[in-house]
GROMACS .gro file of C-alpha atoms in nm:
model
  272
    1MET     CA    1  -0.979   1.284  -2.291
    2ARG     CA    2  -1.306   1.274  -2.097
    3LYS     CA    3  -1.285   0.894  -2.085
    4ALA     CA    4  -0.929   0.918  -1.958
    5THR     CA    5  -1.038   1.162  -1.687
    6LYS     CA    6  -1.315   0.925  -1.571
    7ALA     CA    7  -1.075   0.632  -1.557
    8TRP     CA    8  -0.815   0.840  -1.373
    9ALA     CA    9  -1.072   0.937  -1.110
   10LEU     CA   10  -1.166   0.572  -1.068
   11LEU     CA   11  -0.801   0.472  -1.041
   12ALA     CA   12  -0.744   0.729  -0.767
   13ALA     CA   13  -1.049   0.604  -0.577
   14ILE     CA   14  -0.968   0.235  -0.581
   15CYS     CA   15  -0.598   0.292  -0.512
   16THR     CA   16  -0.682   0.499  -0.205
   17ALA     CA   17  -0.860   0.196  -0.064
   18SER     CA   18  -0.560  -0.030  -0.118
   19LEU     CA   19  -0.291   0.193   0.038
   20LEU     CA   20  -0.047   0.065  -0.219
   21GLY     CA   21  -0.088  -0.079  -0.570
   22GLY     CA   22   0.018  -0.326  -0.839
   23CYS     CA   23  -0.074  -0.433  -1.194
   24THR     CA   24   0.029  -0.653  -1.484
   25TYR     CA   25  -0.013  -0.644  -1.859
   26GLU     CA   26  -0.093  -1.013  -1.870
   27SER     CA   27  -0.366  -1.136  -2.100
   28GLY     CA   28  -0.616  -1.414  -2.046
   29THR     CA   29  -0.896  -1.470  -1.799
   30LYS     CA   30  -0.888  -1.235  -1.501
   31ALA     CA   31  -1.000  -1.405  -1.179
   32PHE     CA   32  -0.889  -1.484  -0.827
   33ALA     CA   33  -0.567  -1.677  -0.830
   34THR     CA   34  -0.602  -2.040  -0.728
   35THR     CA   35  -0.457  -2.086  -0.382
   36ASN     CA   36  -0.201  -2.358  -0.318
   37PHE     CA   37  -0.299  -2.376   0.049
   38ASP     CA   38  -0.286  -2.735   0.181
   39GLN     CA   39  -0.155  -2.872  -0.150
   40LYS     CA   40   0.051  -3.190  -0.148
   41PRO     CA   41   0.421  -3.170  -0.241
   42ASP     CA   42   0.366  -3.336  -0.582
   43GLN     CA   43   0.096  -3.083  -0.676
   44THR     CA   44   0.295  -2.764  -0.641
   45THR     CA   45   0.656  -2.657  -0.611
   46THR     CA   46   0.575  -2.445  -0.305
   47VAL     CA   47   0.394  -2.620  -0.019
   48GLN     CA   48   0.172  -2.376   0.164
   49THR     CA   49   0.113  -2.471   0.527
   50GLU     CA   50  -0.089  -2.163   0.621
   51SER     CA   51  -0.314  -1.931   0.426
   52GLY     CA   52  -0.205  -1.583   0.326
   53ALA     CA   53  -0.470  -1.446   0.561
   54GLU     CA   54  -0.302  -1.620   0.856
   55TRP     CA   55   0.036  -1.475   0.762
   56LEU     CA   56  -0.110  -1.126   0.730
   57LYS     CA   57  -0.304  -1.159   1.055
   58THR     CA   58   0.012  -1.266   1.238
   59ALA     CA   59   0.212  -0.979   1.085
   60LEU     CA   60  -0.046  -0.720   1.189
   61GLU     CA   61  -0.071  -0.858   1.543
   62LYS     CA   62   0.307  -0.863   1.584
   63GLY     CA   63   0.325  -0.514   1.441
   64LYS     CA   64   0.114  -0.397   1.735
   65THR     CA   65   0.254  -0.610   2.018
   66ASP     CA   66   0.610  -0.722   1.940
   67LYS     CA   67   0.854  -0.483   2.110
   68ASP     CA   68   1.102  -0.532   1.825
   69ALA     CA   69   0.844  -0.416   1.570
   70GLN     CA   70   0.755  -0.080   1.721
   71THR     CA   71   1.021   0.116   1.536
   72TYR     CA   72   1.109   0.079   1.169
   73TRP     CA   73   1.206   0.264   0.854
   74TYR     CA   74   1.006   0.263   0.535
   75LYS     CA   75   1.061   0.374   0.178
   76GLY     CA   76   0.872   0.342  -0.145
   77TYR     CA   77   0.708   0.504  -0.440
   78VAL     CA   78   0.377   0.551  -0.618
   79LYS     CA   79   0.404   0.545  -0.998
   80ASN     CA   80   0.108   0.663  -1.204
   81THR     CA   81   0.101   0.611  -1.580
   82ILE     CA   82  -0.171   0.738  -1.809
   83LEU     CA   83  -0.117   0.681  -2.180
   84SER     CA   84   0.250   0.777  -2.231
   85ARG     CA   85   0.289   1.002  -1.928
   86THR     CA   86   0.437   0.872  -1.601
   87THR     CA   87   0.452   1.052  -1.268
   88THR     CA   88   0.638   0.904  -0.973
   89SER     CA   89   0.608   1.014  -0.610
   90MET     CA   90   0.878   0.905  -0.365
   91PHE     CA   91   0.845   0.849   0.009
   92ASN     CA   92   1.082   0.756   0.290
   93GLY     CA   93   1.052   0.794   0.664
   94ALA     CA   94   1.053   0.639   1.008
   95VAL     CA   95   0.791   0.519   1.255
   96ILE     CA   96   0.791   0.501   1.632
   97ASN     CA   97   0.463   0.340   1.733
   98GLY     CA   98   0.298   0.523   2.018
   99LYS     CA   99   0.477   0.847   1.934
  100GLY     CA  100   0.458   0.929   1.567
  101TYR     CA  101   0.628   0.919   1.231
  102ASN     CA  102   0.793   1.138   0.973
  103VAL     CA  103   0.821   1.120   0.598
  104ASP     CA  104   1.028   1.297   0.336
  105ALA     CA  105   0.837   1.300   0.009
  106ARG     CA  106   0.850   1.428  -0.344
  107ILE     CA  107   0.506   1.450  -0.502
  108ALA     CA  108   0.457   1.603  -0.847
  109ALA     CA  109   0.820   1.723  -0.828
  110GLN     CA  110   0.743   1.913  -0.507
  111PRO     CA  111   0.959   1.811  -0.207
  112TYR     CA  112   0.816   1.832   0.140
  113SER     CA  113   0.834   1.672   0.482
  114TYR     CA  114   0.556   1.560   0.712
  115TYR     CA  115   0.568   1.499   1.085
  116ARG     CA  116   0.308   1.346   1.311
  117ILE     CA  117   0.399   1.362   1.679
  118ASN     CA  118   0.131   1.237   1.915
  119ASP     CA  119  -0.172   1.449   1.820
  120LYS     CA  120   0.028   1.719   1.640
  121ARG     CA  121   0.090   1.735   1.265
  122TYR     CA  122   0.331   1.954   1.072
  123ILE     CA  123   0.423   2.000   0.707
  124LYS     CA  124   0.748   2.144   0.578
  125ALA     CA  125   0.735   2.288   0.227
  126ASN     CA  126   0.951   2.555   0.067
  127GLU     CA  127   1.177   2.535   0.374
  128GLN     CA  128   0.892   2.649   0.602
  129PHE     CA  129   0.697   2.457   0.867
  130VAL     CA  130   0.320   2.497   0.901
  131THR     CA  131   0.063   2.320   1.115
  132ALA     CA  132  -0.143   2.065   0.924
  133PRO     CA  133  -0.510   2.095   1.030
  134ASP     CA  134  -0.596   1.759   0.882
  135GLU     CA  135  -0.379   1.465   0.783
  136PRO     CA  136  -0.319   1.529   0.410
  137LEU     CA  137  -0.210   1.178   0.313
  138ALA     CA  138  -0.224   0.839   0.480
  139PHE     CA  139   0.146   0.820   0.562
  140ASP     CA  140   0.083   0.542   0.812
  141VAL     CA  141   0.220   0.263   0.595
  142LEU     CA  142   0.028  -0.005   0.786
  143LYS     CA  143  -0.304   0.174   0.748
  144GLY     CA  144  -0.557  -0.030   0.552
  145PHE     CA  145  -0.378  -0.366   0.560
  146GLU     CA  146  -0.663  -0.515   0.764
  147ASP     CA  147  -0.888  -0.460   0.461
  148TRP     CA  148  -0.694  -0.731   0.277
  149LEU     CA  149  -0.765  -1.001   0.538
  150PRO     CA  150  -1.098  -1.121   0.384
  151LEU     CA  151  -0.920  -1.161   0.047
  152MET     CA  152  -0.589  -1.319   0.145
  153ASP     CA  153  -0.726  -1.673   0.179
  154LYS     CA  154  -0.713  -1.679  -0.202
  155ALA     CA  155  -0.350  -1.566  -0.218
  156VAL     CA  156  -0.087  -1.797  -0.369
  157GLN     CA  157   0.238  -1.860  -0.184
  158LEU     CA  158   0.538  -1.797  -0.409
  159PRO     CA  159   0.897  -1.924  -0.370
  160GLU     CA  160   1.102  -1.764  -0.094
  161GLU     CA  161   1.327  -1.473  -0.184
  162LYS     CA  162   1.541  -1.215  -0.007
  163VAL     CA  163   1.402  -0.866   0.047
  164ILE     CA  164   1.674  -0.622   0.154
  165GLY     CA  165   1.869  -0.913   0.299
  166VAL     CA  166   1.572  -1.077   0.477
  167VAL     CA  167   1.453  -1.420   0.364
  168SER     CA  168   1.086  -1.362   0.291
  169VAL     CA  169   0.776  -1.563   0.201
  170PRO     CA  170   0.571  -1.389  -0.070
  171PHE     CA  171   0.195  -1.425  -0.111
  172GLN     CA  172   0.028  -1.294  -0.426
  173LEU     CA  173  -0.335  -1.221  -0.500
  174LYS     CA  174  -0.479  -1.139  -0.844
  175MET     CA  175  -0.831  -1.029  -0.931
  176THR     CA  176  -1.037  -0.789  -1.136
  177GLY     CA  177  -1.146  -0.453  -1.004
  178ALA     CA  178  -1.504  -0.581  -0.995
  179GLU     CA  179  -1.403  -0.876  -0.776
  180TRP     CA  180  -1.202  -0.648  -0.550
  181LEU     CA  181  -1.493  -0.411  -0.508
  182LYS     CA  182  -1.735  -0.696  -0.440
  183ASN     CA  183  -1.523  -0.880  -0.182
  184SER     CA  184  -1.344  -0.598  -0.002
  185GLN     CA  185  -1.488  -0.471   0.325
  186SER     CA  186  -1.304  -0.140   0.306
  187PRO     CA  187  -1.538   0.154   0.378
  188LEU     CA  188  -1.344   0.355   0.118
  189PHE     CA  189  -1.518   0.151  -0.153
  190GLU     CA  190  -1.871   0.244  -0.045
  191PRO     CA  191  -1.906   0.551  -0.273
  192LEU     CA  192  -1.801   0.339  -0.572
  193LYS     CA  193  -2.042   0.059  -0.484
  194LYS     CA  194  -2.330   0.306  -0.479
  195GLN     CA  195  -2.253   0.409  -0.837
  196LEU     CA  196  -2.255   0.058  -0.982
  197GLY     CA  197  -2.557  -0.017  -1.198
  198GLU     CA  198  -2.599   0.349  -1.282
  199ARG     CA  199  -2.261   0.390  -1.450
  200PRO     CA  200  -2.203   0.133  -1.731
  201ASP     CA  201  -1.863   0.292  -1.792
  202LEU     CA  202  -1.756   0.208  -1.436
  203ASP     CA  203  -1.888  -0.147  -1.469
  204TYR     CA  204  -1.683  -0.198  -1.783
  205ILE     CA  205  -1.363  -0.052  -1.640
  206LEU     CA  206  -1.391  -0.258  -1.320
  207LYS     CA  207  -1.459  -0.585  -1.502
  208GLU     CA  208  -1.169  -0.535  -1.743
  209SER     CA  209  -0.918  -0.408  -1.488
  210THR     CA  210  -0.646  -0.617  -1.326
  211ILE     CA  211  -0.535  -0.595  -0.964
  212LYS     CA  212  -0.225  -0.774  -0.837
  213THR     CA  213  -0.115  -0.747  -0.474
  214THR     CA  214   0.190  -0.911  -0.320
  215PHE     CA  215   0.304  -0.924   0.043
  216TRP     CA  216   0.653  -1.037   0.142
  217PHE     CA  217   0.659  -1.167   0.502
  218GLY     CA  218   0.983  -1.234   0.687
  219LYS     CA  219   1.027  -1.609   0.719
  220GLU     CA  220   1.161  -1.581   1.072
  221ASP     CA  221   0.999  -1.267   1.217
  222ARG     CA  222   0.667  -1.298   1.024
  223LEU     CA  223   0.655  -0.919   0.974
  224ILE     CA  224   0.578  -0.737   0.649
  225HIS     CA  225   0.901  -0.646   0.471
  226GLN     CA  226   0.765  -0.548   0.131
  227TYR     CA  227   0.427  -0.470  -0.020
  228GLU     CA  228   0.318  -0.403  -0.377
  229THR     CA  229  -0.014  -0.341  -0.543
  230TRP     CA  230  -0.030  -0.291  -0.917
  231ILE     CA  231  -0.352  -0.178  -1.082
  232ILE     CA  232  -0.429  -0.160  -1.456
  233LEU     CA  233  -0.743   0.003  -1.590
  234PRO     CA  234  -0.855   0.008  -1.953
  235LEU     CA  235  -0.912   0.337  -2.129
  236PRO     CA  236  -1.189   0.265  -2.383
  237GLU     CA  237  -1.045   0.331  -2.728
  238ALA     CA  238  -0.731   0.479  -2.572
  239GLY     CA  239  -0.516   0.199  -2.427
  240THR     CA  240  -0.450   0.155  -2.054
  241MET     CA  241  -0.353   0.343  -1.742
  242ASP     CA  242  -0.202   0.206  -1.426
  243GLN     CA  243  -0.072   0.272  -1.079
  244GLN     CA  244   0.206   0.080  -0.908
  245VAL     CA  245   0.282   0.125  -0.541
  246MET     CA  246   0.584  -0.043  -0.384
  247PHE     CA  247   0.694  -0.003  -0.022
  248ASN     CA  248   0.963  -0.162   0.193
  249LEU     CA  249   0.950  -0.180   0.573
  250LEU     CA  250   1.297  -0.231   0.710
  251LYS     CA  251   1.526  -0.221   1.014
  252TYR     CA  252   1.257  -0.323   1.260
  253GLY     CA  253   1.362  -0.245   1.616
  254ASP     CA  254   1.620   0.017   1.515
  255THR     CA  255   1.576   0.217   1.835
  256GLY     CA  256   1.928   0.356   1.813
  257GLY     CA  257   1.894   0.494   1.461
  258ILE     CA  258   1.536   0.622   1.455
  259HIS     CA  259   1.461   0.961   1.606
  260ILE     CA  260   1.145   1.164   1.548
  261LYS     CA  261   1.185   1.537   1.613
  262GLU     CA  262   1.022   1.659   1.933
  263PRO     CA  263   0.735   1.909   1.888
  264GLU     CA  264   0.942   2.198   2.023
  265GLU     CA  265   1.208   2.135   1.758
  266VAL     CA  266   0.947   2.196   1.489
  267GLU     CA  267   0.733   2.458   1.659
  268LYS     CA  268   1.011   2.715   1.684
  269TYR     CA  269   1.012   2.729   1.304
  270LEU     CA  270   0.635   2.737   1.253
  271LEU     CA  271   0.485   3.010   1.035
  272TYR     CA  272   0.139   2.929   1.170
   0.00000   0.00000   0.00000
């Protein structure tokens, strides 16, 4: 059980740095996927004209500047499995860039709502609103995507598919936890990096883990429509544990359907 606890703590740490997560139970050598960027038509079934990093860079820039990308809905889940036990947390909400966002969530079977309006934050739990002194979770679904930019040049372009009715271009990246830690520039990994060399158990888990991340970009609008990261960690002498995170970003530009409550609508119900 102690080994499981150590691995669970590591899983929580590396998943925090990814925002979302994905893993596979595939066997064989774990390494960066071979990119098909600039391949000739007879070498691959999917001709990649731009790298995954360019697609992600474009999506993030448009997400900040394109007037049709400043409002959107999102929904998704985080599924944690350790040995035979699975816990799933559900999220759905709306974003209005420049104003705020809201999310309705169910975490560990506990429902609650979260609002961020300008510089104010509120949580609703047990039918009561309270002021949140600090942001409890990174509900900004675009937070942390920039950390993937240094890695996405190695991503493989997959065949086009529809995501909630939108023709999308998927890019997938696979690596070990050790490779992720080494190549990522996310500051959230710094505490883990400092422990390497002093913790053989961490070295083993990272080298034997599998990380798979996939972005689905709209073929026409070049925005992110779906994101998944799946992480598998070995439990020495006890099997595996994993976390899967899957989110959809949808209805970009839905200014008529998205409304974030004004502060006064929440504040009249505040306990404190």
